[in-house]
Amino acid sequence: MRLTIRESLLAFKRAPLLSALSILTIAFSLFAFGLFALVALNVSTALREVEERVEIRAFVTDGTTRETIETASGDIAAFPEVQNSATVTPEEALAKARKELGEFQDVFDAAVLPASIDIHLKPGFRDPATVKAVAARIQSYPFVEEVRYGEEWVAKLNTIRNIATAAGIALGIAFAAVAVIIIGATIRMAVLARAREISIMKMVGATDGFIRRPFLVEGLAKGLIGGALALLLTYFASSLISTYMMRTTFFTWQLALLGALCGGLIGLFGSALSVGRHLRKI
């Protein structure tokens, strides 16, 4: 193992420009993929924040006692799809309307708004079918006059989320494939640059495993360095966007570590393919 690591380090010293080119190619290929992943992450976060506003509002008929409304709210809160349920008195509804719609202050001065039960659903239960089913159950209470949840808005939000998910998966696969192809070609150039050395080693009886190991370690090292560099570039780009354009969410440290490891694995995989192909030709 010590010999393998020494040979890998010597390869960096023998061809520093080619090694630097390989690392930069890996870094910029992964940087392009990282930018796409950053966009996908922020789109997903934005959709999730909008989705959190999905709620069901059940308006109660006049004359319903507060105890009845509170009991119903507790029953609804026990639904498996419901995150929380809260009662809103006519006075609270009027105060909220005056606060949120201040330009219509004159209209609300003499208005009397009905009491209601506001229901927020758990993540994963905010699709149109689930929201409609929960609304129908709430509508079955005899004192519930009307249930509203913005059916059309919920349906459009679900459509946008599905389209964004499908597009993200397709583009993600395309970006990853391009990155792998570019990185593989770069590593293959490094292998071909040492083709004479590989042939001599083969002639003196070196096994394929002995020849392959330094290249694998070298590819892994280049991939890890390129992945780390790509991560730094992505963080720099995210900081610039947050400073001059809009607030962005960066990857968690787990995702960042996974990205750097993916760079190492791509370098390792590319080296294995390139060296294996060359050895088969000798």
PDB file of C-alpha atoms in Angstrom:
ATOM      1  CA  MET A   1       0.000   0.000   0.000  1.00  0.00           C
ATOM      2  CA  ARG A   2       2.873   2.349   0.834  1.00  0.00           C
ATOM      3  CA  LEU A   3       4.404   1.678  -2.606  1.00  0.00           C
ATOM      4  CA  THR A   4       1.060   2.360  -4.266  1.00  0.00           C
ATOM      5  CA  ILE A   5       0.693   5.717  -2.528  1.00  0.00           C
ATOM      6  CA  ARG A   6       4.315   6.633  -3.363  1.00  0.00           C
ATOM      7  CA  GLU A   7       3.768   5.836  -7.029  1.00  0.00           C
ATOM      8  CA  SER A   8       0.598   7.948  -7.042  1.00  0.00           C
ATOM      9  CA  LEU A   9       2.453  10.911  -5.550  1.00  0.00           C
ATOM     10  CA  LEU A  10       5.257  10.500  -8.087  1.00  0.00           C
ATOM     11  CA  ALA A  11       2.659  10.624 -10.862  1.00  0.00           C
ATOM     12  CA  PHE A  12       1.592  14.075  -9.618  1.00  0.00           C
ATOM     13  CA  LYS A  13       5.233  15.230  -9.599  1.00  0.00           C
ATOM     14  CA  ARG A  14       6.070  13.794 -13.030  1.00  0.00           C
ATOM     15  CA  ALA A  15       3.142  15.518 -14.765  1.00  0.00           C
ATOM     16  CA  PRO A  16       1.987  18.447 -12.605  1.00  0.00           C
ATOM     17  CA  LEU A  17       0.268  20.297 -15.460  1.00  0.00           C
ATOM     18  CA  LEU A  18      -1.662  17.236 -16.574  1.00  0.00           C
ATOM     19  CA  SER A  19      -2.611  16.470 -12.968  1.00  0.00           C
ATOM     20  CA  ALA A  20      -3.752  20.060 -12.451  1.00  0.00           C
ATOM     21  CA  LEU A  21      -5.755  19.893 -15.693  1.00  0.00           C
ATOM     22  CA  SER A  22      -7.434  16.677 -14.545  1.00  0.00           C
ATOM     23  CA  ILE A  23      -8.336  18.167 -11.163  1.00  0.00           C
ATOM     24  CA  LEU A  24      -9.667  21.389 -12.713  1.00  0.00           C
ATOM     25  CA  THR A  25     -11.706  19.454 -15.272  1.00  0.00           C
ATOM     26  CA  ILE A  26     -13.232  17.332 -12.517  1.00  0.00           C
ATOM     27  CA  ALA A  27     -13.834  20.451 -10.408  1.00  0.00           C
ATOM     28  CA  PHE A  28     -15.602  22.440 -13.123  1.00  0.00           C
ATOM     29  CA  SER A  29     -17.621  19.433 -14.282  1.00  0.00           C
ATOM     30  CA  LEU A  30     -18.826  18.841 -10.733  1.00  0.00           C
ATOM     31  CA  PHE A  31     -19.259  22.610 -10.246  1.00  0.00           C
ATOM     32  CA  ALA A  32     -21.755  22.695 -13.130  1.00  0.00           C
ATOM     33  CA  PHE A  33     -23.591  19.761 -11.581  1.00  0.00           C
ATOM     34  CA  GLY A  34     -23.374  21.446  -8.152  1.00  0.00           C
ATOM     35  CA  LEU A  35     -24.966  24.637  -9.487  1.00  0.00           C
ATOM     36  CA  PHE A  36     -27.819  22.624 -10.919  1.00  0.00           C
ATOM     37  CA  ALA A  37     -28.227  20.769  -7.614  1.00  0.00           C
ATOM     38  CA  LEU A  38     -28.223  24.123  -5.770  1.00  0.00           C
ATOM     39  CA  VAL A  39     -30.989  25.448  -8.032  1.00  0.00           C
ATOM     40  CA  ALA A  40     -32.985  22.241  -7.567  1.00  0.00           C
ATOM     41  CA  LEU A  41     -32.551  22.448  -3.781  1.00  0.00           C
ATOM     42  CA  ASN A  42     -33.756  26.052  -3.617  1.00  0.00           C
ATOM     43  CA  VAL A  43     -36.717  25.404  -5.922  1.00  0.00           C
ATOM     44  CA  SER A  44     -37.689  22.471  -3.703  1.00  0.00           C
ATOM     45  CA  THR A  45     -37.316  24.628  -0.579  1.00  0.00           C
ATOM     46  CA  ALA A  46     -39.439  27.413  -2.087  1.00  0.00           C
ATOM     47  CA  LEU A  47     -42.180  24.968  -3.086  1.00  0.00           C
ATOM     48  CA  ARG A  48     -42.116  23.429   0.386  1.00  0.00           C
ATOM     49  CA  GLU A  49     -42.499  26.867   1.990  1.00  0.00           C
ATOM     50  CA  VAL A  50     -45.455  27.656  -0.259  1.00  0.00           C
ATOM     51  CA  GLU A  51     -46.931  24.221   0.418  1.00  0.00           C
ATOM     52  CA  GLU A  52     -46.849  24.940   4.158  1.00  0.00           C
ATOM     53  CA  ARG A  53     -49.494  27.595   3.544  1.00  0.00           C
ATOM     54  CA  VAL A  54     -52.002  24.987   2.429  1.00  0.00           C
ATOM     55  CA  GLU A  55     -54.824  25.030   4.974  1.00  0.00           C
ATOM     56  CA  ILE A  56     -58.463  24.134   5.299  1.00  0.00           C
ATOM     57  CA  ARG A  57     -60.874  26.646   6.811  1.00  0.00           C
ATOM     58  CA  ALA A  58     -64.246  25.406   8.049  1.00  0.00           C
ATOM     59  CA  PHE A  59     -66.812  28.162   8.684  1.00  0.00           C
ATOM     60  CA  VAL A  60     -69.259  27.445  11.484  1.00  0.00           C
ATOM     61  CA  THR A  61     -72.959  28.368  11.478  1.00  0.00           C
ATOM     62  CA  ASP A  62     -74.070  31.210  13.741  1.00  0.00           C
ATOM     63  CA  GLY A  63     -75.242  30.125  17.161  1.00  0.00           C
ATOM     64  CA  THR A  64     -72.891  27.178  17.519  1.00  0.00           C
ATOM     65  CA  THR A  65     -71.538  27.089  21.064  1.00  0.00           C
ATOM     66  CA  ARG A  66     -67.833  27.573  21.705  1.00  0.00           C
ATOM     67  CA  GLU A  67     -67.678  24.216  23.506  1.00  0.00           C
ATOM     68  CA  THR A  68     -69.020  22.439  20.415  1.00  0.00           C
ATOM     69  CA  ILE A  69     -66.471  24.161  18.187  1.00  0.00           C
ATOM     70  CA  GLU A  70     -63.611  23.364  20.581  1.00  0.00           C
ATOM     71  CA  THR A  71     -64.656  19.708  20.768  1.00  0.00           C
ATOM     72  CA  ALA A  72     -64.820  19.448  16.970  1.00  0.00           C
ATOM     73  CA  SER A  73     -61.420  21.125  16.662  1.00  0.00           C
ATOM     74  CA  GLY A  74     -59.938  18.527  19.005  1.00  0.00           C
ATOM     75  CA  ASP A  75     -61.510  15.701  17.003  1.00  0.00           C
ATOM     76  CA  ILE A  76     -60.148  17.121  13.749  1.00  0.00           C
ATOM     77  CA  ALA A  77     -56.668  17.539  15.260  1.00  0.00           C
ATOM     78  CA  ALA A  78     -56.675  13.781  15.877  1.00  0.00           C
ATOM     79  CA  PHE A  79     -57.026  13.045  12.140  1.00  0.00           C
ATOM     80  CA  PRO A  80     -53.862  11.259  10.920  1.00  0.00           C
ATOM     81  CA  GLU A  81     -53.425  13.843   8.136  1.00  0.00           C
ATOM     82  CA  VAL A  82     -53.801  16.899  10.395  1.00  0.00           C
ATOM     83  CA  GLN A  83     -50.819  18.717  11.904  1.00  0.00           C
ATOM     84  CA  ASN A  84     -52.830  21.138  14.027  1.00  0.00           C
ATOM     85  CA  SER A  85     -56.306  22.592  14.327  1.00  0.00           C
ATOM     86  CA  ALA A  86     -57.299  25.911  15.895  1.00  0.00           C
ATOM     87  CA  THR A  87     -60.594  27.682  16.497  1.00  0.00           C
ATOM     88  CA  VAL A  88     -61.079  31.289  15.413  1.00  0.00           C
ATOM     89  CA  THR A  89     -63.815  33.306  17.097  1.00  0.00           C
ATOM     90  CA  PRO A  90     -65.788  35.998  15.201  1.00  0.00           C
ATOM     91  CA  GLU A  91     -63.831  38.662  17.095  1.00  0.00           C
ATOM     92  CA  GLU A  92     -60.484  37.098  16.210  1.00  0.00           C
ATOM     93  CA  ALA A  93     -61.532  36.691  12.571  1.00  0.00           C
ATOM     94  CA  LEU A  94     -62.526  40.367  12.402  1.00  0.00           C
ATOM     95  CA  ALA A  95     -59.257  41.510  14.002  1.00  0.00           C
ATOM     96  CA  LYS A  96     -57.248  39.368  11.600  1.00  0.00           C
ATOM     97  CA  ALA A  97     -59.149  40.720   8.589  1.00  0.00           C
ATOM     98  CA  ARG A  98     -58.562  44.318   9.699  1.00  0.00           C
ATOM     99  CA  LYS A  99     -54.849  43.613  10.136  1.00  0.00           C
ATOM    100  CA  GLU A 100     -54.305  41.795   6.821  1.00  0.00           C
ATOM    101  CA  LEU A 101     -56.670  43.965   4.743  1.00  0.00           C
ATOM    102  CA  GLY A 102     -56.103  47.402   6.218  1.00  0.00           C
ATOM    103  CA  GLU A 103     -57.146  49.148   2.985  1.00  0.00           C
ATOM    104  CA  PHE A 104     -60.685  47.821   3.566  1.00  0.00           C
ATOM    105  CA  GLN A 105     -60.867  49.112   7.134  1.00  0.00           C
ATOM    106  CA  ASP A 106     -64.189  50.909   6.498  1.00  0.00           C
ATOM    107  CA  VAL A 107     -65.805  47.709   5.243  1.00  0.00           C
ATOM    108  CA  PHE A 108     -64.847  45.766   8.371  1.00  0.00           C
ATOM    109  CA  ASP A 109     -65.946  48.444  10.863  1.00  0.00           C
ATOM    110  CA  ALA A 110     -69.486  47.145  10.899  1.00  0.00           C
ATOM    111  CA  ALA A 111     -68.820  43.618   9.665  1.00  0.00           C
ATOM    112  CA  VAL A 112     -69.481  40.439  11.590  1.00  0.00           C
ATOM    113  CA  LEU A 113     -67.422  37.469  10.429  1.00  0.00           C
ATOM    114  CA  PRO A 114     -68.326  33.855  11.263  1.00  0.00           C
ATOM    115  CA  ALA A 115     -66.325  31.664  13.604  1.00  0.00           C
ATOM    116  CA  SER A 116     -64.150  29.056  11.936  1.00  0.00           C
ATOM    117  CA  ILE A 117     -61.785  26.137  12.461  1.00  0.00           C
ATOM    118  CA  ASP A 118     -58.398  26.486  10.740  1.00  0.00           C
ATOM    119  CA  ILE A 119     -56.680  23.199   9.895  1.00  0.00           C
ATOM    120  CA  HIS A 120     -53.060  22.698   8.781  1.00  0.00           C
ATOM    121  CA  LEU A 121     -52.059  19.367   7.281  1.00  0.00           C
ATOM    122  CA  LYS A 122     -48.890  17.374   7.869  1.00  0.00           C
ATOM    123  CA  PRO A 123     -46.122  17.264   5.220  1.00  0.00           C
ATOM    124  CA  GLY A 124     -46.895  14.525   2.724  1.00  0.00           C
ATOM    125  CA  PHE A 125     -50.659  15.017   3.097  1.00  0.00           C
ATOM    126  CA  ARG A 126     -51.023  18.253   1.128  1.00  0.00           C
ATOM    127  CA  ASP A 127     -51.813  16.795  -2.294  1.00  0.00           C
ATOM    128  CA  PRO A 128     -55.200  17.667  -3.853  1.00  0.00           C
ATOM    129  CA  ALA A 129     -56.778  14.248  -3.222  1.00  0.00           C
ATOM    130  CA  THR A 130     -55.871  14.186   0.477  1.00  0.00           C
ATOM    131  CA  VAL A 131     -56.887  17.810   1.066  1.00  0.00           C
ATOM    132  CA  LYS A 132     -60.228  17.187  -0.643  1.00  0.00           C
ATOM    133  CA  ALA A 133     -60.851  14.028   1.392  1.00  0.00           C
ATOM    134  CA  VAL A 134     -60.105  15.790   4.703  1.00  0.00           C
ATOM    135  CA  ALA A 135     -62.309  18.727   3.684  1.00  0.00           C
ATOM    136  CA  ALA A 136     -65.171  16.325   2.926  1.00  0.00           C
ATOM    137  CA  ARG A 137     -64.851  14.729   6.389  1.00  0.00           C
ATOM    138  CA  ILE A 138     -64.944  18.143   8.021  1.00  0.00           C
ATOM    139  CA  GLN A 139     -67.949  19.168   5.933  1.00  0.00           C
ATOM    140  CA  SER A 140     -69.865  16.220   7.395  1.00  0.00           C
ATOM    141  CA  TYR A 141     -70.113  17.979  10.776  1.00  0.00           C
ATOM    142  CA  PRO A 142     -73.693  19.298  11.022  1.00  0.00           C
ATOM    143  CA  PHE A 143     -72.711  22.755  12.268  1.00  0.00           C
ATOM    144  CA  VAL A 144     -70.083  23.343   9.536  1.00  0.00           C
ATOM    145  CA  GLU A 145     -71.621  25.707   7.009  1.00  0.00           C
ATOM    146  CA  GLU A 146     -68.833  25.840   4.427  1.00  0.00           C
ATOM    147  CA  VAL A 147     -65.323  24.479   3.916  1.00  0.00           C
ATOM    148  CA  ARG A 148     -62.725  26.299   1.852  1.00  0.00           C
ATOM    149  CA  TYR A 149     -59.151  25.315   0.964  1.00  0.00           C
ATOM    150  CA  GLY A 150     -58.409  26.875  -2.417  1.00  0.00           C
ATOM    151  CA  GLU A 151     -58.955  23.734  -4.486  1.00  0.00           C
ATOM    152  CA  GLU A 152     -57.693  25.241  -7.729  1.00  0.00           C
ATOM    153  CA  TRP A 153     -54.595  26.723  -6.057  1.00  0.00           C
ATOM    154  CA  VAL A 154     -53.741  23.396  -4.374  1.00  0.00           C
ATOM    155  CA  ALA A 155     -54.082  21.567  -7.712  1.00  0.00           C
ATOM    156  CA  LYS A 156     -51.792  24.046  -9.496  1.00  0.00           C
ATOM    157  CA  LEU A 157     -49.217  23.842  -6.719  1.00  0.00           C
ATOM    158  CA  ASN A 158     -49.215  20.043  -6.964  1.00  0.00           C
ATOM    159  CA  THR A 159     -48.768  20.229 -10.746  1.00  0.00           C
ATOM    160  CA  ILE A 160     -45.826  22.617 -10.423  1.00  0.00           C
ATOM    161  CA  ARG A 161     -44.206  20.373  -7.824  1.00  0.00           C
ATOM    162  CA  ASN A 162     -44.587  17.269 -10.022  1.00  0.00           C
ATOM    163  CA  ILE A 163     -43.177  19.053 -13.078  1.00  0.00           C
ATOM    164  CA  ALA A 164     -40.248  20.430 -11.063  1.00  0.00           C
ATOM    165  CA  THR A 165     -39.500  16.971  -9.646  1.00  0.00           C
ATOM    166  CA  ALA A 166     -39.595  15.255 -13.060  1.00  0.00           C
ATOM    167  CA  ALA A 167     -37.491  17.992 -14.700  1.00  0.00           C
ATOM    168  CA  GLY A 168     -35.013  17.914 -11.822  1.00  0.00           C
ATOM    169  CA  ILE A 169     -34.503  14.164 -12.089  1.00  0.00           C
ATOM    170  CA  ALA A 170     -34.102  14.251 -15.883  1.00  0.00           C
ATOM    171  CA  LEU A 171     -31.703  17.208 -15.919  1.00  0.00           C
ATOM    172  CA  GLY A 172     -29.811  15.815 -12.934  1.00  0.00           C
ATOM    173  CA  ILE A 173     -29.161  12.552 -14.741  1.00  0.00           C
ATOM    174  CA  ALA A 174     -28.090  14.457 -17.872  1.00  0.00           C
ATOM    175  CA  PHE A 175     -25.679  16.716 -15.949  1.00  0.00           C
ATOM    176  CA  ALA A 176     -24.248  13.732 -14.059  1.00  0.00           C
ATOM    177  CA  ALA A 177     -23.751  11.770 -17.301  1.00  0.00           C
ATOM    178  CA  VAL A 178     -21.936  14.684 -18.966  1.00  0.00           C
ATOM    179  CA  ALA A 179     -19.724  15.124 -15.893  1.00  0.00           C
ATOM    180  CA  VAL A 180     -18.814  11.421 -15.881  1.00  0.00           C
ATOM    181  CA  ILE A 181     -17.984  11.457 -19.613  1.00  0.00           C
ATOM    182  CA  ILE A 182     -15.776  14.554 -19.342  1.00  0.00           C
ATOM    183  CA  ILE A 183     -13.993  13.312 -16.240  1.00  0.00           C
ATOM    184  CA  GLY A 184     -13.505   9.854 -17.772  1.00  0.00           C
ATOM    185  CA  ALA A 185     -11.961  11.377 -20.895  1.00  0.00           C
ATOM    186  CA  THR A 186      -9.617  13.512 -18.796  1.00  0.00           C
ATOM    187  CA  ILE A 187      -8.436  10.559 -16.730  1.00  0.00           C
ATOM    188  CA  ARG A 188      -7.974   8.535 -19.899  1.00  0.00           C
ATOM    189  CA  MET A 189      -5.599  11.248 -21.169  1.00  0.00           C
ATOM    190  CA  ALA A 190      -3.539  10.823 -17.989  1.00  0.00           C
ATOM    191  CA  VAL A 191      -3.437   7.053 -18.513  1.00  0.00           C
ATOM    192  CA  LEU A 192      -2.401   7.372 -22.169  1.00  0.00           C
ATOM    193  CA  ALA A 193       0.363   9.784 -21.183  1.00  0.00           C
ATOM    194  CA  ARG A 194       1.881   6.910 -19.183  1.00  0.00           C
ATOM    195  CA  ALA A 195       1.183   4.215 -21.769  1.00  0.00           C
ATOM    196  CA  ARG A 196       4.903   3.476 -22.311  1.00  0.00           C
ATOM    197  CA  GLU A 197       5.456   3.100 -18.565  1.00  0.00           C
ATOM    198  CA  ILE A 198       2.524   0.673 -18.320  1.00  0.00           C
ATOM    199  CA  SER A 199       3.881  -1.390 -21.249  1.00  0.00           C
ATOM    200  CA  ILE A 200       7.327  -1.656 -19.641  1.00  0.00           C
ATOM    201  CA  MET A 201       5.827  -2.712 -16.308  1.00  0.00           C
ATOM    202  CA  LYS A 202       3.771  -5.333 -18.127  1.00  0.00           C
ATOM    203  CA  MET A 203       6.861  -6.647 -19.940  1.00  0.00           C
ATOM    204  CA  VAL A 204       8.839  -7.133 -16.712  1.00  0.00           C
ATOM    205  CA  GLY A 205       6.017  -9.232 -15.235  1.00  0.00           C
ATOM    206  CA  ALA A 206       3.957  -6.763 -13.209  1.00  0.00           C
ATOM    207  CA  THR A 207       0.426  -7.998 -12.608  1.00  0.00           C
ATOM    208  CA  ASP A 208      -2.622  -6.050 -13.745  1.00  0.00           C
ATOM    209  CA  GLY A 209      -3.553  -5.393 -10.117  1.00  0.00           C
ATOM    210  CA  PHE A 210      -0.093  -3.976  -9.346  1.00  0.00           C
ATOM    211  CA  ILE A 211      -0.278  -1.658 -12.376  1.00  0.00           C
ATOM    212  CA  ARG A 212      -3.861  -0.636 -11.716  1.00  0.00           C
ATOM    213  CA  ARG A 213      -3.584   0.282  -8.005  1.00  0.00           C
ATOM    214  CA  PRO A 214      -1.520   3.515  -8.330  1.00  0.00           C
ATOM    215  CA  PHE A 215      -3.906   4.770 -11.022  1.00  0.00           C
ATOM    216  CA  LEU A 216      -6.911   4.027  -8.835  1.00  0.00           C
ATOM    217  CA  VAL A 217      -5.419   5.902  -5.876  1.00  0.00           C
ATOM    218  CA  GLU A 218      -4.457   8.764  -8.190  1.00  0.00           C
ATOM    219  CA  GLY A 219      -7.974   8.917  -9.659  1.00  0.00           C
ATOM    220  CA  LEU A 220      -9.515   8.826  -6.177  1.00  0.00           C
ATOM    221  CA  ALA A 221      -7.241  11.657  -4.988  1.00  0.00           C
ATOM    222  CA  LYS A 222      -7.948  13.793  -8.045  1.00  0.00           C
ATOM    223  CA  GLY A 223     -11.663  13.196  -7.675  1.00  0.00           C
ATOM    224  CA  LEU A 224     -11.655  14.149  -3.989  1.00  0.00           C
ATOM    225  CA  ILE A 225      -9.625  17.310  -4.605  1.00  0.00           C
ATOM    226  CA  GLY A 226     -11.805  18.231  -7.598  1.00  0.00           C
ATOM    227  CA  GLY A 227     -14.967  17.541  -5.610  1.00  0.00           C
ATOM    228  CA  ALA A 228     -13.778  19.721  -2.721  1.00  0.00           C
ATOM    229  CA  LEU A 229     -12.828  22.515  -5.137  1.00  0.00           C
ATOM    230  CA  ALA A 230     -16.219  22.260  -6.857  1.00  0.00           C
ATOM    231  CA  LEU A 231     -17.903  22.502  -3.462  1.00  0.00           C
ATOM    232  CA  LEU A 232     -15.968  25.682  -2.654  1.00  0.00           C
ATOM    233  CA  LEU A 233     -16.895  27.207  -6.020  1.00  0.00           C
ATOM    234  CA  THR A 234     -20.544  26.325  -5.476  1.00  0.00           C
ATOM    235  CA  TYR A 235     -20.479  27.882  -1.996  1.00  0.00           C
ATOM    236  CA  PHE A 236     -18.869  31.038  -3.426  1.00  0.00           C
ATOM    237  CA  ALA A 237     -21.550  31.238  -6.143  1.00  0.00           C
ATOM    238  CA  SER A 238     -24.288  30.713  -3.554  1.00  0.00           C
ATOM    239  CA  SER A 239     -22.847  33.501  -1.394  1.00  0.00           C
ATOM    240  CA  LEU A 240     -22.737  35.911  -4.338  1.00  0.00           C
ATOM    241  CA  ILE A 241     -26.332  35.137  -5.274  1.00  0.00           C
ATOM    242  CA  SER A 242     -27.453  35.585  -1.657  1.00  0.00           C
ATOM    243  CA  THR A 243     -25.591  38.907  -1.395  1.00  0.00           C
ATOM    244  CA  TYR A 244     -26.577  40.548  -4.671  1.00  0.00           C
ATOM    245  CA  MET A 245     -29.745  38.803  -5.893  1.00  0.00           C
ATOM    246  CA  MET A 246     -31.802  36.665  -3.528  1.00  0.00           C
ATOM    247  CA  ARG A 247     -31.424  34.557  -0.419  1.00  0.00           C
ATOM    248  CA  THR A 248     -30.417  30.984  -1.195  1.00  0.00           C
ATOM    249  CA  THR A 249     -30.195  27.813   0.840  1.00  0.00           C
ATOM    250  CA  PHE A 250     -26.878  25.944   0.688  1.00  0.00           C
ATOM    251  CA  PHE A 251     -26.407  22.206   1.069  1.00  0.00           C
ATOM    252  CA  THR A 252     -26.339  20.633   4.498  1.00  0.00           C
ATOM    253  CA  TRP A 253     -22.920  19.369   5.587  1.00  0.00           C
ATOM    254  CA  GLN A 254     -24.084  15.809   4.907  1.00  0.00           C
ATOM    255  CA  LEU A 255     -24.936  16.673   1.282  1.00  0.00           C
ATOM    256  CA  ALA A 256     -21.703  18.649   0.910  1.00  0.00           C
ATOM    257  CA  LEU A 257     -19.663  15.680   2.159  1.00  0.00           C
ATOM    258  CA  LEU A 258     -21.589  13.362  -0.150  1.00  0.00           C
ATOM    259  CA  GLY A 259     -20.775  15.640  -3.092  1.00  0.00           C
ATOM    260  CA  ALA A 260     -17.038  15.549  -2.355  1.00  0.00           C
ATOM    261  CA  LEU A 261     -17.164  11.756  -1.973  1.00  0.00           C
ATOM    262  CA  CYS A 262     -18.995  11.466  -5.290  1.00  0.00           C
ATOM    263  CA  GLY A 263     -16.097  13.308  -6.921  1.00  0.00           C
ATOM    264  CA  GLY A 264     -13.694  10.740  -5.454  1.00  0.00           C
ATOM    265  CA  LEU A 265     -15.849   7.838  -6.616  1.00  0.00           C
ATOM    266  CA  ILE A 266     -16.129   9.276 -10.126  1.00  0.00           C
ATOM    267  CA  GLY A 267     -12.327   9.667 -10.271  1.00  0.00           C
ATOM    268  CA  LEU A 268     -11.869   6.114  -9.005  1.00  0.00           C
ATOM    269  CA  PHE A 269     -14.418   4.698 -11.458  1.00  0.00           C
ATOM    270  CA  GLY A 270     -12.964   6.651 -14.403  1.00  0.00           C
ATOM    271  CA  SER A 271      -9.440   5.463 -13.600  1.00  0.00           C
ATOM    272  CA  ALA A 272     -10.591   1.848 -13.305  1.00  0.00           C
ATOM    273  CA  LEU A 273     -12.298   1.959 -16.705  1.00  0.00           C
ATOM    274  CA  SER A 274      -9.441   3.742 -18.475  1.00  0.00           C
ATOM    275  CA  VAL A 275      -6.664   1.563 -17.058  1.00  0.00           C
ATOM    276  CA  GLY A 276      -8.661  -1.624 -17.588  1.00  0.00           C
ATOM    277  CA  ARG A 277      -9.318  -0.733 -21.215  1.00  0.00           C
ATOM    278  CA  HIS A 278      -5.633   0.035 -21.801  1.00  0.00           C
ATOM    279  CA  LEU A 279      -4.431  -3.155 -20.132  1.00  0.00           C
ATOM    280  CA  ARG A 280      -6.725  -5.246 -22.332  1.00  0.00           C
ATOM    281  CA  LYS A 281      -5.068  -3.760 -25.424  1.00  0.00           C
ATOM    282  CA  ILE A 282      -1.522  -4.661 -24.317  1.00  0.00           C
TER     283      ILE A 282
END
